[in-house]
XYZ file of C-alpha atoms in Angstrom:
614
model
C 22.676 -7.990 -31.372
C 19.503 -5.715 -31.828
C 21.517 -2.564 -31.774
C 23.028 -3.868 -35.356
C 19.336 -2.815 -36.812
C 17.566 0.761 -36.470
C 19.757 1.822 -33.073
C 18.203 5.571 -33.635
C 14.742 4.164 -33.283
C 13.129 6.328 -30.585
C 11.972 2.743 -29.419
C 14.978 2.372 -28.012
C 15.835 5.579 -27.090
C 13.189 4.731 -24.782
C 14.133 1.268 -24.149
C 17.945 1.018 -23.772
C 17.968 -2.317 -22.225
C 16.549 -3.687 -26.039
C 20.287 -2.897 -26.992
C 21.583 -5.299 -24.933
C 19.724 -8.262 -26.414
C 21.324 -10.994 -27.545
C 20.908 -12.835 -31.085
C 19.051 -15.379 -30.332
C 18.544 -18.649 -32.925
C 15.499 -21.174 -34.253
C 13.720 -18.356 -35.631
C 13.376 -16.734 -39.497
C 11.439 -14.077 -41.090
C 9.507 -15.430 -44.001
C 6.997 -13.405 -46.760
C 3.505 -15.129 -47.488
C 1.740 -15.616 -50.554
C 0.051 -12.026 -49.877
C 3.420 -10.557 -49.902
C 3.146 -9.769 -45.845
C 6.016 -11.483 -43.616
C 5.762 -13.504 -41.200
C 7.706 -15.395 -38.624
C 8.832 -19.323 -38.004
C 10.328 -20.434 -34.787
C 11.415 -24.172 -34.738
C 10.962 -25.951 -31.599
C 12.586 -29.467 -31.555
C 12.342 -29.544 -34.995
C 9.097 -28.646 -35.869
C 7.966 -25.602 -37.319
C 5.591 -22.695 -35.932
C 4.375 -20.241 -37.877
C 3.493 -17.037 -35.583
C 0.967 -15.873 -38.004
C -1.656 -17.370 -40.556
C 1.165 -18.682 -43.350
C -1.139 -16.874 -46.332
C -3.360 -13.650 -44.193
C -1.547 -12.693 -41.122
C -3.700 -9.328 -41.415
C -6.664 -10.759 -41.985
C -6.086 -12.891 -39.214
C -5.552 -10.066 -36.788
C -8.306 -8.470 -38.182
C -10.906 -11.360 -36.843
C -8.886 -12.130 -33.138
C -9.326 -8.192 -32.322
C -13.022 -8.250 -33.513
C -13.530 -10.419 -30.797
C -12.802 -7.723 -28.413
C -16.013 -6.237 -28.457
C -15.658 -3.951 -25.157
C -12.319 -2.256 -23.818
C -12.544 -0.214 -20.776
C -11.274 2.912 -21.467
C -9.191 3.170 -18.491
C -7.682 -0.282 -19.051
C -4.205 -1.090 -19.424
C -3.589 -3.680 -21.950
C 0.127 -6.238 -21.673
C 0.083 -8.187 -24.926
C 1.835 -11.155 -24.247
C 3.928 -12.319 -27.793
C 4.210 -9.926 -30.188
C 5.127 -11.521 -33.359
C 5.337 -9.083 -35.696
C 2.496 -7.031 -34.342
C -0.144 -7.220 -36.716
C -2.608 -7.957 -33.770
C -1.121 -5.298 -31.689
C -1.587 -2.855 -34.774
C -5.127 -3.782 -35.734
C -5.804 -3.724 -31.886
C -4.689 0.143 -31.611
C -6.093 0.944 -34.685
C -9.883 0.135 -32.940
C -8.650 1.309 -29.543
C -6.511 4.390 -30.612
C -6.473 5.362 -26.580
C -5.305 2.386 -24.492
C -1.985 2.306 -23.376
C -0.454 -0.925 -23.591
C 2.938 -3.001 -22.809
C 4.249 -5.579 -24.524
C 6.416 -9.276 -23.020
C 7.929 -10.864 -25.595
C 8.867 -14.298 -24.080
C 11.717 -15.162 -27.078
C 14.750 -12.787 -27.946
C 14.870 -14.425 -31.634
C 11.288 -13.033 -31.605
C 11.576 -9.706 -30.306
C 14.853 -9.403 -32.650
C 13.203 -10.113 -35.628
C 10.494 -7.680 -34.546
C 12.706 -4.823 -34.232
C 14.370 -5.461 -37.212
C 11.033 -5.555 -39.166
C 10.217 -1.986 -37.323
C 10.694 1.307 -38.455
C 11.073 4.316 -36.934
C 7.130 5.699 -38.159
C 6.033 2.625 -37.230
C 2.925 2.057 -34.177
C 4.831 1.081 -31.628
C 7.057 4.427 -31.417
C 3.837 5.431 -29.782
C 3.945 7.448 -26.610
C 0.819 4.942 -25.334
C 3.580 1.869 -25.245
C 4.470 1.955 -21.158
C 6.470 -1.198 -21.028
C 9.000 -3.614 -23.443
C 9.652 -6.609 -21.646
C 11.714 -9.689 -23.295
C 13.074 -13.152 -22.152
C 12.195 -15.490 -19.157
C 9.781 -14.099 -16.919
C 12.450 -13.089 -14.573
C 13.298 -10.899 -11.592
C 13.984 -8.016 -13.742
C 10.604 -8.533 -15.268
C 8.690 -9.060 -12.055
C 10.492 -5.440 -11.006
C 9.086 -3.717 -13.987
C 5.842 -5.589 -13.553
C 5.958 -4.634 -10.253
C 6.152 -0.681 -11.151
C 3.825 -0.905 -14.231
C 0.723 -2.507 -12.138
C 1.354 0.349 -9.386
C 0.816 3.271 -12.112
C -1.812 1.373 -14.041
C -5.843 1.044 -12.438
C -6.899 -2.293 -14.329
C -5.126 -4.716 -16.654
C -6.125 -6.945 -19.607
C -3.936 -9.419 -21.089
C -4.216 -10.169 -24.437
C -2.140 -13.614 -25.467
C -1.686 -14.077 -29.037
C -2.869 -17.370 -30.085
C 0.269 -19.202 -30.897
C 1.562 -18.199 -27.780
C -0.792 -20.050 -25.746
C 0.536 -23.381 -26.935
C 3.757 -22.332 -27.929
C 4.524 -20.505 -24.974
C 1.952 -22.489 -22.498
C 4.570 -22.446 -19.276
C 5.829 -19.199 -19.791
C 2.428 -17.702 -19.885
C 1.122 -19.388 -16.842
C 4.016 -18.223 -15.089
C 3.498 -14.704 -16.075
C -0.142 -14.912 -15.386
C 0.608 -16.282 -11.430
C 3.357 -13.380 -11.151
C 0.710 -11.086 -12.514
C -1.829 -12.434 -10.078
C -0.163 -11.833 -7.305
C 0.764 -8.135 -8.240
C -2.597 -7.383 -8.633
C -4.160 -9.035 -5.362
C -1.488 -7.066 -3.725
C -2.166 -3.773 -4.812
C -6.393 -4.415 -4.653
C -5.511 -5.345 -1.092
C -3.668 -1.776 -0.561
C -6.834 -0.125 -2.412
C -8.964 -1.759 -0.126
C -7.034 -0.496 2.924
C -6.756 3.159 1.557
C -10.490 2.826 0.238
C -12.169 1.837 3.517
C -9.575 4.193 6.253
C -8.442 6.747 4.523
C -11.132 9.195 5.003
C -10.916 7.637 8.637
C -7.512 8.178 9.246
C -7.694 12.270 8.449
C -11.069 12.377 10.855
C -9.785 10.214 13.924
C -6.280 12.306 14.023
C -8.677 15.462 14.684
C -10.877 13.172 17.438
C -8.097 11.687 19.182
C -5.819 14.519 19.424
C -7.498 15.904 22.954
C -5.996 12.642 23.785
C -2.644 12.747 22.057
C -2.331 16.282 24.401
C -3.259 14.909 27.858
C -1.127 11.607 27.753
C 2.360 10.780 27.415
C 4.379 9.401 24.525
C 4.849 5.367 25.021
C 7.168 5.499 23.244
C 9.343 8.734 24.806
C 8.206 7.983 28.447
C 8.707 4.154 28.791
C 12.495 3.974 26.420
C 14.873 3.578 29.594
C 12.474 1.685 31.843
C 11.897 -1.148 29.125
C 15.541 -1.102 27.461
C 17.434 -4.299 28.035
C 14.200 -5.505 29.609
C 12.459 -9.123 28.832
C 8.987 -8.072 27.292
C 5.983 -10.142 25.849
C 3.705 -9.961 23.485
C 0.678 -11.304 24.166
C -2.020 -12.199 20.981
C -5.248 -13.774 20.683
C -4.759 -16.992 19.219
C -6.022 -20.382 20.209
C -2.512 -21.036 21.842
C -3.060 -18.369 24.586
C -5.595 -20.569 26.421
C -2.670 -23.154 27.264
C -0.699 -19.915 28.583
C -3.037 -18.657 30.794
C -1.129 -19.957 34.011
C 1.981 -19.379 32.949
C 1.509 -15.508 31.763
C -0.139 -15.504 35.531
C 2.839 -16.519 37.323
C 4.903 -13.759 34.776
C 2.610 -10.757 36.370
C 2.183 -11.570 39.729
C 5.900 -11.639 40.079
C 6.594 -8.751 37.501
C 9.019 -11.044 35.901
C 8.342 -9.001 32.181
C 6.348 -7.098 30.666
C 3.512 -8.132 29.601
C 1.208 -6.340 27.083
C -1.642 -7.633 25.278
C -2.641 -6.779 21.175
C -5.957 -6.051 19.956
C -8.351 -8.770 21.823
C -5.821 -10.842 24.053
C -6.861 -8.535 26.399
C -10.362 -9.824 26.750
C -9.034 -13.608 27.296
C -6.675 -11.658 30.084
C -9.279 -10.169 31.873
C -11.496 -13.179 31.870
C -8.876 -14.809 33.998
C -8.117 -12.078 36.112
C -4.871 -11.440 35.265
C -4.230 -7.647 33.898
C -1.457 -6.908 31.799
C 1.121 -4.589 32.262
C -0.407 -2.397 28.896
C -2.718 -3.345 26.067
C -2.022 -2.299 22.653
C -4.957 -0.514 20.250
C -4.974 1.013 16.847
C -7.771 0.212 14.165
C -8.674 3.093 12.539
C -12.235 1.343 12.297
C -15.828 2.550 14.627
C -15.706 -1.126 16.038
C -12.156 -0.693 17.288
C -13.679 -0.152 20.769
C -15.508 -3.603 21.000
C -11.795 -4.656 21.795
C -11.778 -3.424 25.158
C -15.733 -3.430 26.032
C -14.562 -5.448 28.766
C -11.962 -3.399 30.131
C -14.861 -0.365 30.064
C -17.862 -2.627 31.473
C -15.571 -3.583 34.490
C -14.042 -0.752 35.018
C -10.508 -1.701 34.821
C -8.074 1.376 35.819
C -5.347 -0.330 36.406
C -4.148 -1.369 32.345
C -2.807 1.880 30.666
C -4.633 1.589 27.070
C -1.578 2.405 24.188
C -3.301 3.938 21.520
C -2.276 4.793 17.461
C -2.871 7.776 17.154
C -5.310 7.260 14.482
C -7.324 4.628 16.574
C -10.981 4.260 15.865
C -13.629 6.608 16.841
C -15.100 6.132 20.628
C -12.407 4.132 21.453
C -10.609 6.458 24.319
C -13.806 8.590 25.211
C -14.943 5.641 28.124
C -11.559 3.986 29.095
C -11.249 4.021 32.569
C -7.456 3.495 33.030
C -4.225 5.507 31.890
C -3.636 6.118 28.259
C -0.617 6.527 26.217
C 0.296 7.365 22.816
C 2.009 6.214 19.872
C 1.875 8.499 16.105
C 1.197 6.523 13.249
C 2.704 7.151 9.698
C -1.194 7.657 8.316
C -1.396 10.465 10.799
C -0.300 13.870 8.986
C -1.411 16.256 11.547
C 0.318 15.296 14.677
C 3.351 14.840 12.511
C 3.284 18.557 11.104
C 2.154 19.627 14.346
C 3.712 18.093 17.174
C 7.171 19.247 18.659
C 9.037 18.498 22.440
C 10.129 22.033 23.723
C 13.366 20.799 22.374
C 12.338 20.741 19.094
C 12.116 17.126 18.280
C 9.425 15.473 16.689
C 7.576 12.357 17.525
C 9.078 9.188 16.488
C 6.185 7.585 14.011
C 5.820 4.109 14.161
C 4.647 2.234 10.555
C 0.897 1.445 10.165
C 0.384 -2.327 9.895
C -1.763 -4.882 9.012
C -1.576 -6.225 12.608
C -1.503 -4.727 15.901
C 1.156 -7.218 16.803
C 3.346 -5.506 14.347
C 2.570 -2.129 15.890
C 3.891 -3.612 18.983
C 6.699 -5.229 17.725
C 7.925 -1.775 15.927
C 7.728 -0.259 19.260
C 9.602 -2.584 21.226
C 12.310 -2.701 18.943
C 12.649 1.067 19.073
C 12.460 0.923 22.781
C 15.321 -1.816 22.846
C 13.502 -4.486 24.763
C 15.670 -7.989 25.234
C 14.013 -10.783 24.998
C 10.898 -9.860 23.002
C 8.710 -12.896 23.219
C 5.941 -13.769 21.445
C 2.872 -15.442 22.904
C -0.484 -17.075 21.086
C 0.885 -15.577 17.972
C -0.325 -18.442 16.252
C -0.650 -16.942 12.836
C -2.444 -19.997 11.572
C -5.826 -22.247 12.392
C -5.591 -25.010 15.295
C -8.392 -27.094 15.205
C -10.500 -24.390 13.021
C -10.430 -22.123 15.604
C -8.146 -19.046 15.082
C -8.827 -16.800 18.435
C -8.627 -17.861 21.959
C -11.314 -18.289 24.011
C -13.158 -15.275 25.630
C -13.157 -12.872 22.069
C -16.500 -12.086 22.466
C -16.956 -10.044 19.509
C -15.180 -12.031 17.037
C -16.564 -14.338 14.295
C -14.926 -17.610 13.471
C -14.371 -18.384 10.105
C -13.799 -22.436 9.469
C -11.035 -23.625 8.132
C -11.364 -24.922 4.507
C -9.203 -27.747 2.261
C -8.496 -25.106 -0.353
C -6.554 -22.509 2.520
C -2.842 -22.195 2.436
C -0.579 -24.042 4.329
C 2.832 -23.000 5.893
C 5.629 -24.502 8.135
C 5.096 -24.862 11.729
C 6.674 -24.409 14.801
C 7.270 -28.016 15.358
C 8.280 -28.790 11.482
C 4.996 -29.322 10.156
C 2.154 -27.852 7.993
C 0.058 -25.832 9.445
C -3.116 -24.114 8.055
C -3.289 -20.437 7.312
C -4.663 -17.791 5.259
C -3.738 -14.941 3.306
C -4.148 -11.790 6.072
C -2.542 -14.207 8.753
C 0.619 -14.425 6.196
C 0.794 -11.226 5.531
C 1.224 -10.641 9.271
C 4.065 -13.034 9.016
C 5.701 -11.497 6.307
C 5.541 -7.892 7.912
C 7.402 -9.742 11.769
C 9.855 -11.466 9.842
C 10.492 -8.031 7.923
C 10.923 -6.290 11.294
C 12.403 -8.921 13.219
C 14.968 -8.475 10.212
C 16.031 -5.062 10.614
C 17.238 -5.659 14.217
C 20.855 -6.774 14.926
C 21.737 -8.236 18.771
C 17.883 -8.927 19.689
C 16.668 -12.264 21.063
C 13.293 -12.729 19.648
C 11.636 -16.393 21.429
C 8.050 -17.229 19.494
C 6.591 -19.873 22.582
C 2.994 -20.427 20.456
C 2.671 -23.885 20.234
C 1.371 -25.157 16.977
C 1.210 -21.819 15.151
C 3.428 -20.876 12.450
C 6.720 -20.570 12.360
C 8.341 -17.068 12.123
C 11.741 -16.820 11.035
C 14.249 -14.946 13.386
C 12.488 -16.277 16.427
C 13.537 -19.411 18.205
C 11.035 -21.873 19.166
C 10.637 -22.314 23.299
C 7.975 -23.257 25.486
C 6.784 -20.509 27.653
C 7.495 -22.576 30.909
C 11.687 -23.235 29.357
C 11.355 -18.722 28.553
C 10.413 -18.446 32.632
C 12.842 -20.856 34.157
C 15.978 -19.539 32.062
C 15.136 -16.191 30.488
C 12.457 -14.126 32.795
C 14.928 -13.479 36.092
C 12.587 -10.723 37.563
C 11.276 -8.658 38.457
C 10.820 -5.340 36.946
C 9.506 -1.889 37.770
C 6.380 -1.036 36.416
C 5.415 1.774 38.436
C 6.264 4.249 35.809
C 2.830 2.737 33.844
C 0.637 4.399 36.481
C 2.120 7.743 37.099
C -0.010 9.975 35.033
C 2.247 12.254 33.022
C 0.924 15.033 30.415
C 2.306 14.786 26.925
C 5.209 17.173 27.404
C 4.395 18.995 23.836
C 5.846 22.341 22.642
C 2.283 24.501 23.180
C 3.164 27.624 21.383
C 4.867 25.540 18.515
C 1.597 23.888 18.080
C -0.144 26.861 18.284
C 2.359 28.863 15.364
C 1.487 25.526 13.156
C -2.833 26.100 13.973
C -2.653 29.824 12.746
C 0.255 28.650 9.268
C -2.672 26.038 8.694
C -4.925 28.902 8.950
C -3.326 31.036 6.616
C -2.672 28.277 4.009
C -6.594 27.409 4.051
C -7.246 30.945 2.355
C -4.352 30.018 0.370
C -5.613 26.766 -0.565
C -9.073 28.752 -2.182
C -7.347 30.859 -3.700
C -5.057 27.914 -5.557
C -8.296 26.262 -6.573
C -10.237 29.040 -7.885
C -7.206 29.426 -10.153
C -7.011 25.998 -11.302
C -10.698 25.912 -11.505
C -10.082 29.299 -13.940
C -7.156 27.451 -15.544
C -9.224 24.217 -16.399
C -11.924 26.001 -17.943
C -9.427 28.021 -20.086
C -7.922 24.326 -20.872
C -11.515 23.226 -22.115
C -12.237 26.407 -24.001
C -9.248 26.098 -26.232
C -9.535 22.313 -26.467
C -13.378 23.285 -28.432
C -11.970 25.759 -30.741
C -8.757 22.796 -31.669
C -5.908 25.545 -30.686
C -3.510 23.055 -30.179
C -0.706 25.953 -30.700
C -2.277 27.711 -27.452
C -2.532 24.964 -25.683
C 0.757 24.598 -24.187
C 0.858 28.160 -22.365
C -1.883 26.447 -20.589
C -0.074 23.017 -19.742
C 2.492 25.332 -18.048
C 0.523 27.448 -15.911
C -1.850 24.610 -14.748
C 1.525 22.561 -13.968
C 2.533 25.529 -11.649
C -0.864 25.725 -9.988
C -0.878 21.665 -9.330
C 2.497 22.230 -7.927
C 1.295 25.140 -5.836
C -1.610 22.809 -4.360
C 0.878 19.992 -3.558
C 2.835 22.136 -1.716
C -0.037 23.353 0.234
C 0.213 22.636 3.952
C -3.727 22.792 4.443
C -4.053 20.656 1.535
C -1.625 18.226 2.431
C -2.694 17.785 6.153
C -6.790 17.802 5.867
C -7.522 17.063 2.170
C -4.924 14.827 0.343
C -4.514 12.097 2.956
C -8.804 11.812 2.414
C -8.137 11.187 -1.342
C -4.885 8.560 -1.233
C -6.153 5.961 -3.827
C -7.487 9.040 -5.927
C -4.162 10.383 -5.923
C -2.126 7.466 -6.718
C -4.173 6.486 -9.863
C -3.582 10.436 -11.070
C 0.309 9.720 -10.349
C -0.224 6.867 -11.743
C -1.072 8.407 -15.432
C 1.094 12.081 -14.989
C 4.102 10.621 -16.995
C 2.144 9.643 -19.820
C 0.107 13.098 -19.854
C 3.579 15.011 -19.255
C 5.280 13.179 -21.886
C 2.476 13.166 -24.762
C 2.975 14.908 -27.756
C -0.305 15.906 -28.865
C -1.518 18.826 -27.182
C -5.311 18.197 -27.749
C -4.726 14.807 -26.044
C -3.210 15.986 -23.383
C -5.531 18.536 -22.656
C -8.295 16.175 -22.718
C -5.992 13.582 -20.776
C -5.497 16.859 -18.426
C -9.422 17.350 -17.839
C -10.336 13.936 -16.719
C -7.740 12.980 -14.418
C -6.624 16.419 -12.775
C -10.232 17.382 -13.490
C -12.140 14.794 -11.740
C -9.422 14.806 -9.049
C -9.507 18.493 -7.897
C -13.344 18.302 -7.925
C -13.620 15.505 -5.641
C -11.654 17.256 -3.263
C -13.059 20.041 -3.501
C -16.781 18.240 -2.607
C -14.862 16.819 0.650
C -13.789 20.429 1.729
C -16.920 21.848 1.742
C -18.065 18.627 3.945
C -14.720 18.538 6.479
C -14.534 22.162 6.480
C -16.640 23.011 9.623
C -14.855 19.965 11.674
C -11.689 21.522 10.655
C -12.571 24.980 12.176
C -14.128 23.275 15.164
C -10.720 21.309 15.621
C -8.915 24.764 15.125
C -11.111 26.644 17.706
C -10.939 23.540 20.453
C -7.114 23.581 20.111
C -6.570 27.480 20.723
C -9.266 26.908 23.524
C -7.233 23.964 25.353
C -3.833 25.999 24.688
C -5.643 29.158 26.766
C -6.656 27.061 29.364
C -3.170 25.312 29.750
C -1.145 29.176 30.211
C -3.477 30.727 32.585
């Protein structure tokens, strides 16, 4: 075992599971003709020598030199590690990269820490991650955690390794793929809506205040109560009779997503509802016809962080539903009875909105209709979207099962759709969930039926609807909301006064990082770490200015372990003024531009809570 050799090595003090490894066999540590060792591993009887048999150093020396530009901010996994001469020369030129290691053979990474000593490189605070073995689920878990904290990622195989180790490393490298395509997805969400999300909460809550919870209001009407969901994919169009049988007899309800409306309308049939929350300008293209035609009779169900424009023209009923990305109608909003507003999950899909709320309202059967999830003939929306672009279908898209057993054509965005139902669908014990698309994917947890099989044995009719089109106000606590307006108040003047001292204390960071007094240094640390602390627990700041700056923030979580935990004070200083630094002075730039909306909001609020107690 490992822990036979150098078990007080800080390595794995902070590495524990390195105890645990096993022996391992087929490998030896040898000496070359220079007098540096070097490693053998035998593979079906052959030898491999993990380093050049007479300069390993040198050797390292010319493979690093090859690296001619390293991103600063760039998070290096060195797959193999040998016995680290690479790694060594490699941190030698690029003294400030943090790095993890995967060593793909115990024998290896035994031989390794044997060879190790406690002064040696890699007792380095910069080292985030010691992986070893199979590229397993343990591995994908710390992988997992490593690419959430890092914000780019270069791996750097040693050369033997790419032959030696050929199937291991392509694993690694589609398990790494995927991590990262994941998480530039989530960037690209928070990048393009975050800013969005903070500004349409302020817009839409007029609206929030004079309409009713969906959620609240429609509970024990829709509880035990057939209900489907209605999308836009190319299936709808062989529905269209069928959904208007379903209305005209109120046998369920039946609310559209995002543009199934549109098809609706076209045909003159108008759903019970229609669902609507993109955070995006062009949300309201999804009901232009509802608006043109002035449609009052569909009550519009909105996210509370729907796009802007949406609700200012809709001519019908709305409703409400508070989304997680929404921080100020959770920290504001309260029933007279205290209770706050349940929050349904943002989502990739609108369907998924939906779905989450017709779970919570306990709705039995929830059915899903045109959900395809998938192409059908290259076409992915039904006919009638009116706004939306088709995008062919290629050879090179993915492919997954079908309703009917077969493979059906898809794409990324349309499985992660999927994968968030299924997750839902999941969670709920005693539901009947019925998908009736015909040739769209298959969603586990559903059963497969024809919409016409749903109506003759499931939809027994009819049900009461009139509660849709009773106009009801939202029913919210007035003088809690206006106690939270005047805390938020107070906690803006205490939010300047928190950054005028951290400005102060960042300055005094710099000043003593010029003059190298490391010994002063760490008074500093401490009082800045109190001030960040203060700021986080800022009400102001977490309402109006954090949720503008989420991706900002996670990369600065991302790095405050390894600033908290480094040992050089004029490192972490420096570490200190470029990530807090940078940080606190872009929000500080989006204050000064939100500011005046965020007064305005103020002001409008006290104005409508005046006009509601006369």
């Amino acid at each position: 075992m490992a822990s036979q050799h150098h078990g007080h090595n800080s390595l794995y003090r902070r590495f524990p599971r390195l105890l645990l490894l096993p022996a391992g066999e087929g490998g030896e540590l040898l000496t070359s003709e220079t007098n540096e060792p070097n490693v053998v591993l035998i593979r079906e009887g052959r030898p491999y020598y993990l380093h050049h048999p007479e300069q390993p150093g040198r050797e390292a020396e010319l493979f690093v030199a090859g690296f001619k530009e390293v991103v600063p901010q760039a998070h290096v996994i060195f797959f193999g590690v040998g016995l680290g001469y690479h790694i060594r020369e490699f941190l030698r030129r690029h003294p400030n990269t943090s790095f993890s290691i995967i060593e793909p053979d115990t024998t290896v990474m035994n031989i390794f820490l044997q060879h190790l000593n406690e002064n040696d490189w890699l007792t380095d605070e910069m080292v985030e991650e010691v992986m070893v073995g199979v590229i397993s689920g343990e591995t994908a878990s710390i992988m997992r955690r490593l690419i959430d904290r890092v914000s780019g990622v270069l791996v750097v195989p040693w050369l033997p390794y790419r032959s030696i180790f050929a199937e291991e490393l392509k694993k690694f490298n589609e398990m790494l793929g995927k991590m990262v395509s994941h998480k530039k997805n989530k960037m690209a969400v928070n990048h393009v809506y975050e800013k969005k999300w903070a500004l349409n909460s302020m817009n839409n809550f007029p609206f929030i205040l004079h309409s009713s919870d969906f959620l609240h209001t429609g509970s024990d009407h829709i509880a035990g109560k057939p209900v489907l969901i209605v999308s836009a994919g190319p299936s709808l169009n062989d529905e269209i009779e069928h959904l208007r049988h379903i209305r005209e007899n109120n046998l369920a309800y039946l609310f559209t997503v995002g543009s199934a409306v549109n098809t609706l309308v076209e045909h003159g049939i108008y759903p019970h509802g229609t669902f609507s929350y993109d955070p995006s300008d062009f949300n309201v293209n999804v009901i232009q016809k509802v608006v043109d035609k002035q449609i009052d009779s569909i009550p519009l169900i909105f996210g509370s962080t729907v796009g802007k424009n949406t609700l200012d023209a809709y001519p019908g009923r709305l409703m409400h539903i508070v989304i997680s990305q929404d921080e100020l109608s959770k920290h504001i909003l309260r029933t007279p009875e205290g209770n706050k507003p349940t929050i349904i999950n943002d989502a990739p899909s609108v369907a998924v909105i939906a779905l989450q709320c017709l779970i919570q309202m306990k709705a039995d059967p929830i059915v899903f209709v045109g959900q395809n999830l998938a192409y059908r003939s290259e076409q992915y929306y039904a006919e009638g979207i009116t706004h939306a672009e088709g995008v062919p279908a290629s050879a090179d898209l993915p492919r997954v099962q079908g309703v009917h057993g077969q493979q059906v054509v898809t794409r990324d965005s349309f499985i992660k759709m999927k994968t968030e139902i299924e997750f839902y669908i999941s969670t709920v014990k005693g539901t009947e969930f019925i998908n009736t698309t015909r040739e769209g994917a298959a969603i586990q947890g559903t059963s497969f039926q024809n919409l016409e099989e749903v109506i003759q044995t499931r939809l027994k009719g009819p049900i009461d609807n009139s509660w849709l089109q009773t106009s009801n106000s939202s029913g919210y606590d007035l003088l809690f909301l206006k106690s939270r307006i005047e805390e938020l108040k107070r906690d803006e003047e205490a939010f300047h006064a928190i950054m005028e001292q951290i400005h102060h204390a960042l300055l005094d960071i710099k000043h003593k990082l010029g003059l190298k007094q490391a010994n002063m240094l760490n008074v500093s640390f401490g009082q800045f770490d109190d001030l960040f602390t203060s700021l986080l627990g800022n009400c102001f700041f977490k309402i109006y200015v954090l949720p503008r700056h989420r991706m900002r923030y996670e990369f600065l979580y991302s790095k405050m372990d390894a600033i908290q935990s480094s040992r050089n004070p004029l490192i972490r200083g420096e570490q200190i003024l470029l990530y807090f630094g940078d940080f606190i002075w872009k929000c500080q730039q989006d204050y000064m531009e939100i500011k005046s909306e965020i007064h305005e909001f103020h002001c409008s609020i006290h104005t409508q809570i005046k006009g509601a107690c006369i």
